[in-house]
CSV table of N, CA, C and O in Angstrom, one decimal:
chain,number,residue,atom,x,y,z
A,8,MET,N,-111.8,29.3,206.6
A,8,MET,CA,-112.9,29.2,205.7
A,8,MET,C,-112.3,29.2,204.2
A,8,MET,O,-111.5,30.0,203.9
A,9,SER,N,-112.8,28.2,203.5
A,9,SER,CA,-112.3,28.1,202.1
A,9,SER,C,-113.5,28.6,201.2
A,9,SER,O,-114.6,28.7,201.5
A,10,ASN,N,-113.1,28.8,199.9
A,10,ASN,CA,-114.1,29.2,198.9
A,10,ASN,C,-115.1,28.1,198.7
A,10,ASN,O,-116.3,28.4,198.4
A,11,SER,N,-114.7,26.8,198.9
A,11,SER,CA,-115.7,25.7,198.7
A,11,SER,C,-116.8,25.8,199.8
A,11,SER,O,-118.0,25.5,199.5
A,12,ASP,N,-116.4,26.2,201.0
A,12,ASP,CA,-117.4,26.3,202.1
A,12,ASP,C,-118.4,27.4,201.7
A,12,ASP,O,-119.6,27.2,201.9
A,13,PHE,N,-117.9,28.5,201.2
A,13,PHE,CA,-118.8,29.6,200.8
A,13,PHE,C,-119.8,29.2,199.7
A,13,PHE,O,-121.0,29.4,199.8
A,14,CYS,N,-119.3,28.4,198.7
A,14,CYS,CA,-120.1,28.0,197.6
A,14,CYS,C,-121.1,27.0,198.1
A,14,CYS,O,-122.3,27.0,197.6
A,15,LYS,N,-120.8,26.1,199.0
A,15,LYS,CA,-121.7,25.1,199.6
A,15,LYS,C,-122.9,25.8,200.3
A,15,LYS,O,-124.0,25.4,200.1
A,16,VAL,N,-122.6,26.8,201.1
A,16,VAL,CA,-123.6,27.5,201.8
A,16,VAL,C,-124.5,28.3,200.9
A,16,VAL,O,-125.7,28.3,201.0
A,17,ARG,N,-123.9,28.9,199.9
A,17,ARG,CA,-124.7,29.7,198.9
A,17,ARG,C,-125.6,28.8,198.1
A,17,ARG,O,-126.8,29.1,198.0
A,18,GLU,N,-125.2,27.6,197.7
A,18,GLU,CA,-126.0,26.7,197.0
A,18,GLU,C,-127.1,26.1,197.9
A,18,GLU,O,-128.2,25.9,197.4
A,19,SER,N,-126.8,25.9,199.1
A,19,SER,CA,-127.8,25.4,200.0
A,19,SER,C,-128.9,26.4,200.3
A,19,SER,O,-130.1,26.0,200.3
A,20,VAL,N,-128.5,27.6,200.4
A,20,VAL,CA,-129.6,28.7,200.6
A,20,VAL,C,-130.4,28.8,199.3
A,20,VAL,O,-131.6,28.9,199.4
A,21,ARG,N,-129.7,28.8,198.2
A,21,ARG,CA,-130.5,29.0,196.9
A,21,ARG,C,-131.5,27.9,196.7
A,21,ARG,O,-132.5,28.1,196.1
A,22,SER,N,-131.2,26.7,197.1
A,22,SER,CA,-132.1,25.5,196.9
A,22,SER,C,-133.3,25.6,197.8
A,22,SER,O,-134.3,24.9,197.6
A,23,LYS,N,-133.3,26.5,198.8
A,23,LYS,CA,-134.4,26.7,199.7
A,23,LYS,C,-135.3,27.9,199.5
A,23,LYS,O,-136.1,28.3,200.3
A,24,ILE,N,-135.1,28.6,198.4
A,24,ILE,CA,-135.8,29.8,198.1
A,24,ILE,C,-137.3,29.5,198.1
A,24,ILE,O,-137.8,28.5,197.5
A,25,GLY,N,-138.1,30.3,198.8
A,25,GLY,CA,-139.5,30.1,198.9
A,25,GLY,C,-140.0,29.4,200.1
A,25,GLY,O,-141.1,29.3,200.4
A,26,SER,N,-139.0,28.8,200.8
A,26,SER,CA,-139.3,28.0,202.0
A,26,SER,C,-139.4,28.9,203.2
A,26,SER,O,-138.8,30.0,203.3
A,27,LYS,N,-140.2,28.5,204.2
A,27,LYS,CA,-140.3,29.2,205.5
A,27,LYS,C,-139.2,28.8,206.4
A,27,LYS,O,-138.8,27.6,206.5
A,28,VAL,N,-138.5,29.8,207.0
A,28,VAL,CA,-137.3,29.6,207.8
A,28,VAL,C,-137.4,30.3,209.1
A,28,VAL,O,-138.2,31.3,209.2
A,29,VAL,N,-136.7,29.9,210.1
A,29,VAL,CA,-136.5,30.6,211.4
A,29,VAL,C,-135.1,31.0,211.5
A,29,VAL,O,-134.1,30.2,211.2
A,30,ILE,N,-134.9,32.3,211.8
A,30,ILE,CA,-133.5,32.8,211.9
A,30,ILE,C,-133.3,33.1,213.4
A,30,ILE,O,-134.1,33.9,214.0
A,31,LYS,N,-132.2,32.6,213.9
A,31,LYS,CA,-131.7,33.0,215.3
A,31,LYS,C,-130.5,33.9,215.1
A,31,LYS,O,-129.5,33.4,214.5
A,32,GLN,N,-130.6,35.1,215.5
A,32,GLN,CA,-129.5,36.1,215.2
A,32,GLN,C,-128.9,36.5,216.6
A,32,GLN,O,-129.6,36.9,217.5
A,33,ASP,N,-127.6,36.3,216.7
A,33,ASP,CA,-126.8,36.7,217.9
A,33,ASP,C,-126.6,38.2,217.8
A,33,ASP,O,-125.9,38.7,217.0
A,34,ARG,N,-127.2,38.9,218.8
A,34,ARG,CA,-127.0,40.4,218.9
A,34,ARG,C,-126.0,40.8,219.9
A,34,ARG,O,-125.8,42.0,220.2
A,35,GLY,N,-125.3,39.9,220.5
A,35,GLY,CA,-124.2,40.2,221.5
A,35,GLY,C,-124.8,40.3,222.9
A,35,GLY,O,-126.0,40.5,223.1
A,36,ARG,N,-123.9,40.2,223.8
A,36,ARG,CA,-124.2,40.3,225.3
A,36,ARG,C,-125.5,39.4,225.6
A,36,ARG,O,-126.4,39.9,226.3
A,37,ASN,N,-125.4,38.2,225.2
A,37,ASN,CA,-126.5,37.2,225.5
A,37,ASN,C,-127.9,37.6,225.0
A,37,ASN,O,-128.9,37.2,225.5
A,38,ARG,N,-127.9,38.4,223.9
A,38,ARG,CA,-129.2,38.8,223.3
A,38,ARG,C,-129.3,38.0,222.0
A,38,ARG,O,-128.5,38.1,221.1
A,39,ILE,N,-130.4,37.2,221.9
A,39,ILE,CA,-130.7,36.5,220.7
A,39,ILE,C,-132.0,36.9,220.2
A,39,ILE,O,-133.0,36.9,220.9
A,40,GLU,N,-132.1,37.2,218.9
A,40,GLU,CA,-133.3,37.6,218.3
A,40,GLU,C,-133.8,36.5,217.4
A,40,GLU,O,-133.0,36.0,216.5
A,41,ILE,N,-135.0,36.0,217.5
A,41,ILE,CA,-135.6,35.0,216.7
A,41,ILE,C,-136.7,35.5,215.8
A,41,ILE,O,-137.6,36.2,216.3
A,42,GLN,N,-136.5,35.3,214.5
A,42,GLN,CA,-137.5,35.8,213.5
A,42,GLN,C,-137.9,34.7,212.6
A,42,GLN,O,-137.1,33.8,212.2
A,43,GLU,N,-139.1,34.7,212.1
A,43,GLU,CA,-139.6,33.7,211.2
A,43,GLU,C,-140.0,34.4,209.9
A,43,GLU,O,-140.7,35.5,210.0
A,44,GLY,N,-139.7,33.9,208.8
A,44,GLY,CA,-140.0,34.5,207.5
A,44,GLY,C,-139.9,33.5,206.3
A,44,GLY,O,-139.6,32.3,206.5
A,45,ILE,N,-140.0,34.1,205.2
A,45,ILE,CA,-139.8,33.3,203.9
A,45,ILE,C,-138.6,33.7,203.2
A,45,ILE,O,-138.3,34.9,203.0
A,46,LEU,N,-137.8,32.8,202.8
A,46,LEU,CA,-136.6,33.0,202.0
A,46,LEU,C,-136.9,33.6,200.7
A,46,LEU,O,-137.5,32.8,199.9
A,47,GLN,N,-136.7,34.8,200.4
A,47,GLN,CA,-137.2,35.5,199.2
A,47,GLN,C,-136.2,35.2,198.0
A,47,GLN,O,-136.7,34.8,197.0
A,48,ASP,N,-135.0,35.6,198.2
A,48,ASP,CA,-134.1,35.5,197.0
A,48,ASP,C,-132.6,35.4,197.5
A,48,ASP,O,-132.3,35.6,198.7
A,49,ALA,N,-131.8,34.9,196.6
A,49,ALA,CA,-130.4,34.7,196.9
A,49,ALA,C,-129.6,35.4,195.8
A,49,ALA,O,-129.8,35.1,194.6
A,50,TYR,N,-128.7,36.2,196.3
A,50,TYR,CA,-127.8,37.0,195.4
A,50,TYR,C,-126.4,36.5,195.6
A,50,TYR,O,-126.1,35.6,196.5
A,51,PRO,N,-125.4,36.9,194.8
A,51,PRO,CA,-124.0,36.4,194.9
A,51,PRO,C,-123.4,36.6,196.3
A,51,PRO,O,-122.7,35.7,196.8
A,52,SER,N,-123.7,37.6,197.0
A,52,SER,CA,-123.1,37.9,198.3
A,52,SER,C,-124.1,37.8,199.5
A,52,SER,O,-123.6,37.7,200.6
A,53,VAL,N,-125.4,38.0,199.2
A,53,VAL,CA,-126.4,38.1,200.3
A,53,VAL,C,-127.6,37.3,199.9
A,53,VAL,O,-127.8,37.0,198.8
A,54,PHE,N,-128.5,37.1,200.9
A,54,PHE,CA,-129.8,36.5,200.7
A,54,PHE,C,-130.8,37.3,201.5
A,54,PHE,O,-130.4,38.0,202.5
A,55,THR,N,-132.1,37.3,201.1
A,55,THR,CA,-133.1,38.1,201.7
A,55,THR,C,-134.2,37.2,202.3
A,55,THR,O,-134.5,36.2,201.7
A,56,ILE,N,-134.7,37.7,203.4
A,56,ILE,CA,-135.8,37.0,204.1
A,56,ILE,C,-136.9,38.0,204.3
A,56,ILE,O,-136.7,39.1,204.9
A,57,LEU,N,-138.2,37.7,203.9
A,57,LEU,CA,-139.3,38.5,204.2
A,57,LEU,C,-140.0,38.1,205.5
A,57,LEU,O,-140.4,37.0,205.6
A,58,VAL,N,-139.9,39.0,206.5
A,58,VAL,CA,-140.4,38.7,207.8
A,58,VAL,C,-141.7,39.5,208.0
A,58,VAL,O,-141.8,40.7,207.8
A,59,ASP,N,-142.8,38.8,208.3
A,59,ASP,CA,-144.1,39.4,208.5
A,59,ASP,C,-144.5,39.1,210.0
A,59,ASP,O,-145.0,38.0,210.3
A,60,SER,N,-144.3,40.1,210.9
A,60,SER,CA,-144.6,39.9,212.3
A,60,SER,C,-146.1,40.3,212.5
A,60,SER,O,-146.4,41.4,212.7
A,61,ARG,N,-146.9,39.3,212.5
A,61,ARG,CA,-148.4,39.6,212.6
A,61,ARG,C,-148.8,39.9,214.1
A,61,ARG,O,-149.8,40.5,214.3
A,62,ARG,N,-148.0,39.5,215.0
A,62,ARG,CA,-148.3,39.8,216.4
A,62,ARG,C,-148.2,41.3,216.7
A,62,ARG,O,-148.8,41.8,217.7
A,63,ASP,N,-147.3,42.0,216.0
A,63,ASP,CA,-147.2,43.4,216.1
A,63,ASP,C,-147.9,44.1,215.0
A,63,ASP,O,-148.4,43.5,214.1
A,64,ASP,N,-148.1,45.4,215.1
A,64,ASP,CA,-148.7,46.2,214.0
A,64,ASP,C,-147.7,46.7,213.1
A,64,ASP,O,-147.8,47.8,212.5
A,65,ASN,N,-146.6,46.0,212.9
A,65,ASN,CA,-145.5,46.4,212.0
A,65,ASN,C,-145.7,45.9,210.6
A,65,ASN,O,-146.3,44.8,210.4
A,66,PRO,N,-145.3,46.7,209.6
A,66,PRO,CA,-145.5,46.2,208.2
A,66,PRO,C,-144.4,45.1,208.0
A,66,PRO,O,-143.4,45.0,208.7
A,67,PRO,N,-144.5,44.3,206.9
A,67,PRO,CA,-143.5,43.3,206.6
A,67,PRO,C,-142.1,43.9,206.4
A,67,PRO,O,-142.1,45.0,205.8
A,68,GLN,N,-141.1,43.2,206.8
A,68,GLN,CA,-139.7,43.7,206.6
A,68,GLN,C,-139.0,42.8,205.7
A,68,GLN,O,-139.1,41.6,205.8
A,69,LEU,N,-138.1,43.3,204.9
A,69,LEU,CA,-137.2,42.5,204.1
A,69,LEU,C,-135.8,42.6,204.7
A,69,LEU,O,-135.2,43.7,204.7
A,70,LEU,N,-135.3,41.5,205.3
A,70,LEU,CA,-134.0,41.5,205.9
A,70,LEU,C,-133.0,40.9,205.0
A,70,LEU,O,-133.3,39.9,204.2
A,71,SER,N,-131.8,41.4,205.0
A,71,SER,CA,-130.7,40.7,204.2
A,71,SER,C,-129.6,40.3,205.1
A,71,SER,O,-129.3,40.9,206.1
A,72,PHE,N,-129.0,39.1,204.8
A,72,PHE,CA,-127.9,38.5,205.5
A,72,PHE,C,-126.9,38.1,204.5
A,72,PHE,O,-127.2,37.8,203.4
A,73,SER,N,-125.7,38.0,205.0
A,73,SER,CA,-124.5,37.5,204.2
A,73,SER,C,-124.4,36.0,204.5
A,73,SER,O,-124.7,35.5,205.5
A,74,TYR,N,-123.8,35.3,203.5
A,74,TYR,CA,-123.5,33.9,203.6
A,74,TYR,C,-122.4,33.7,204.7
A,74,TYR,O,-122.4,32.7,205.4
A,75,ILE,N,-121.6,34.7,204.9
A,75,ILE,CA,-120.5,34.7,205.9
A,75,ILE,C,-121.2,34.7,207.3
A,75,ILE,O,-120.6,34.1,208.2
A,76,ASP,N,-122.3,35.3,207.4
A,76,ASP,CA,-123.0,35.3,208.7
A,76,ASP,C,-123.3,33.8,209.1
A,76,ASP,O,-123.3,33.5,210.3
A,77,ILE,N,-123.7,33.0,208.2
A,77,ILE,CA,-124.0,31.6,208.5
A,77,ILE,C,-122.7,30.8,208.8
A,77,ILE,O,-122.6,30.1,209.8
A,78,ILE,N,-121.6,31.1,208.0
A,78,ILE,CA,-120.4,30.4,208.2
A,78,ILE,C,-119.8,30.7,209.6
A,78,ILE,O,-119.3,29.9,210.3
A,79,THR,N,-119.8,32.0,210.0
A,79,THR,CA,-119.3,32.5,211.3
A,79,THR,C,-120.2,32.3,212.4
A,79,THR,O,-119.9,32.7,213.6
A,80,LYS,N,-121.4,31.7,212.1
A,80,LYS,CA,-122.5,31.4,213.1
A,80,LYS,C,-123.0,32.7,213.8
A,80,LYS,O,-123.4,32.6,215.0
A,81,GLU,N,-123.0,33.8,213.1
A,81,GLU,CA,-123.7,35.0,213.6
A,81,GLU,C,-125.2,34.8,213.6
A,81,GLU,O,-125.9,35.4,214.4
A,82,ILE,N,-125.6,34.0,212.6
A,82,ILE,CA,-127.0,33.7,212.5
A,82,ILE,C,-127.1,32.2,212.3
A,82,ILE,O,-126.2,31.5,211.8
A,83,ARG,N,-128.2,31.6,212.7
A,83,ARG,CA,-128.5,30.2,212.5
A,83,ARG,C,-129.9,30.1,211.8
A,83,ARG,O,-130.8,30.7,212.2
A,84,MET,N,-129.9,29.4,210.7
A,84,MET,CA,-131.1,29.3,209.9
A,84,MET,C,-131.6,27.9,209.9
A,84,MET,O,-130.9,26.9,209.7
A,85,LYS,N,-133.0,27.7,210.1
A,85,LYS,CA,-133.6,26.4,210.2
A,85,LYS,C,-134.9,26.4,209.4
A,85,LYS,O,-135.6,27.4,209.5
A,86,LEU,N,-135.1,25.4,208.6
A,86,LEU,CA,-136.4,25.3,207.9
A,86,LEU,C,-137.5,25.0,208.9
A,86,LEU,O,-137.4,24.3,209.9
A,87,CYS,N,-138.7,25.5,208.6
A,87,CYS,CA,-139.9,25.3,209.4
A,87,CYS,C,-140.6,24.1,208.9
A,87,CYS,O,-140.7,23.8,207.8
């Protein structure tokens, strides 16, 4: 992984702020968690996604992920 890869991922995420995204997160041992939310903000090391699970009675959650998670494929992010 080079610094240019990190910068490309960071700029790609920043350009999609406000967009609806689907996150597939690898939880290990063949467990994959899929969440849908809105890309809230992008910081130098992390980005945040607001997840509002209406099917449950849970309040909205603000999740944060590292750009490294995308590079190492711990999470996969797709626009809706």
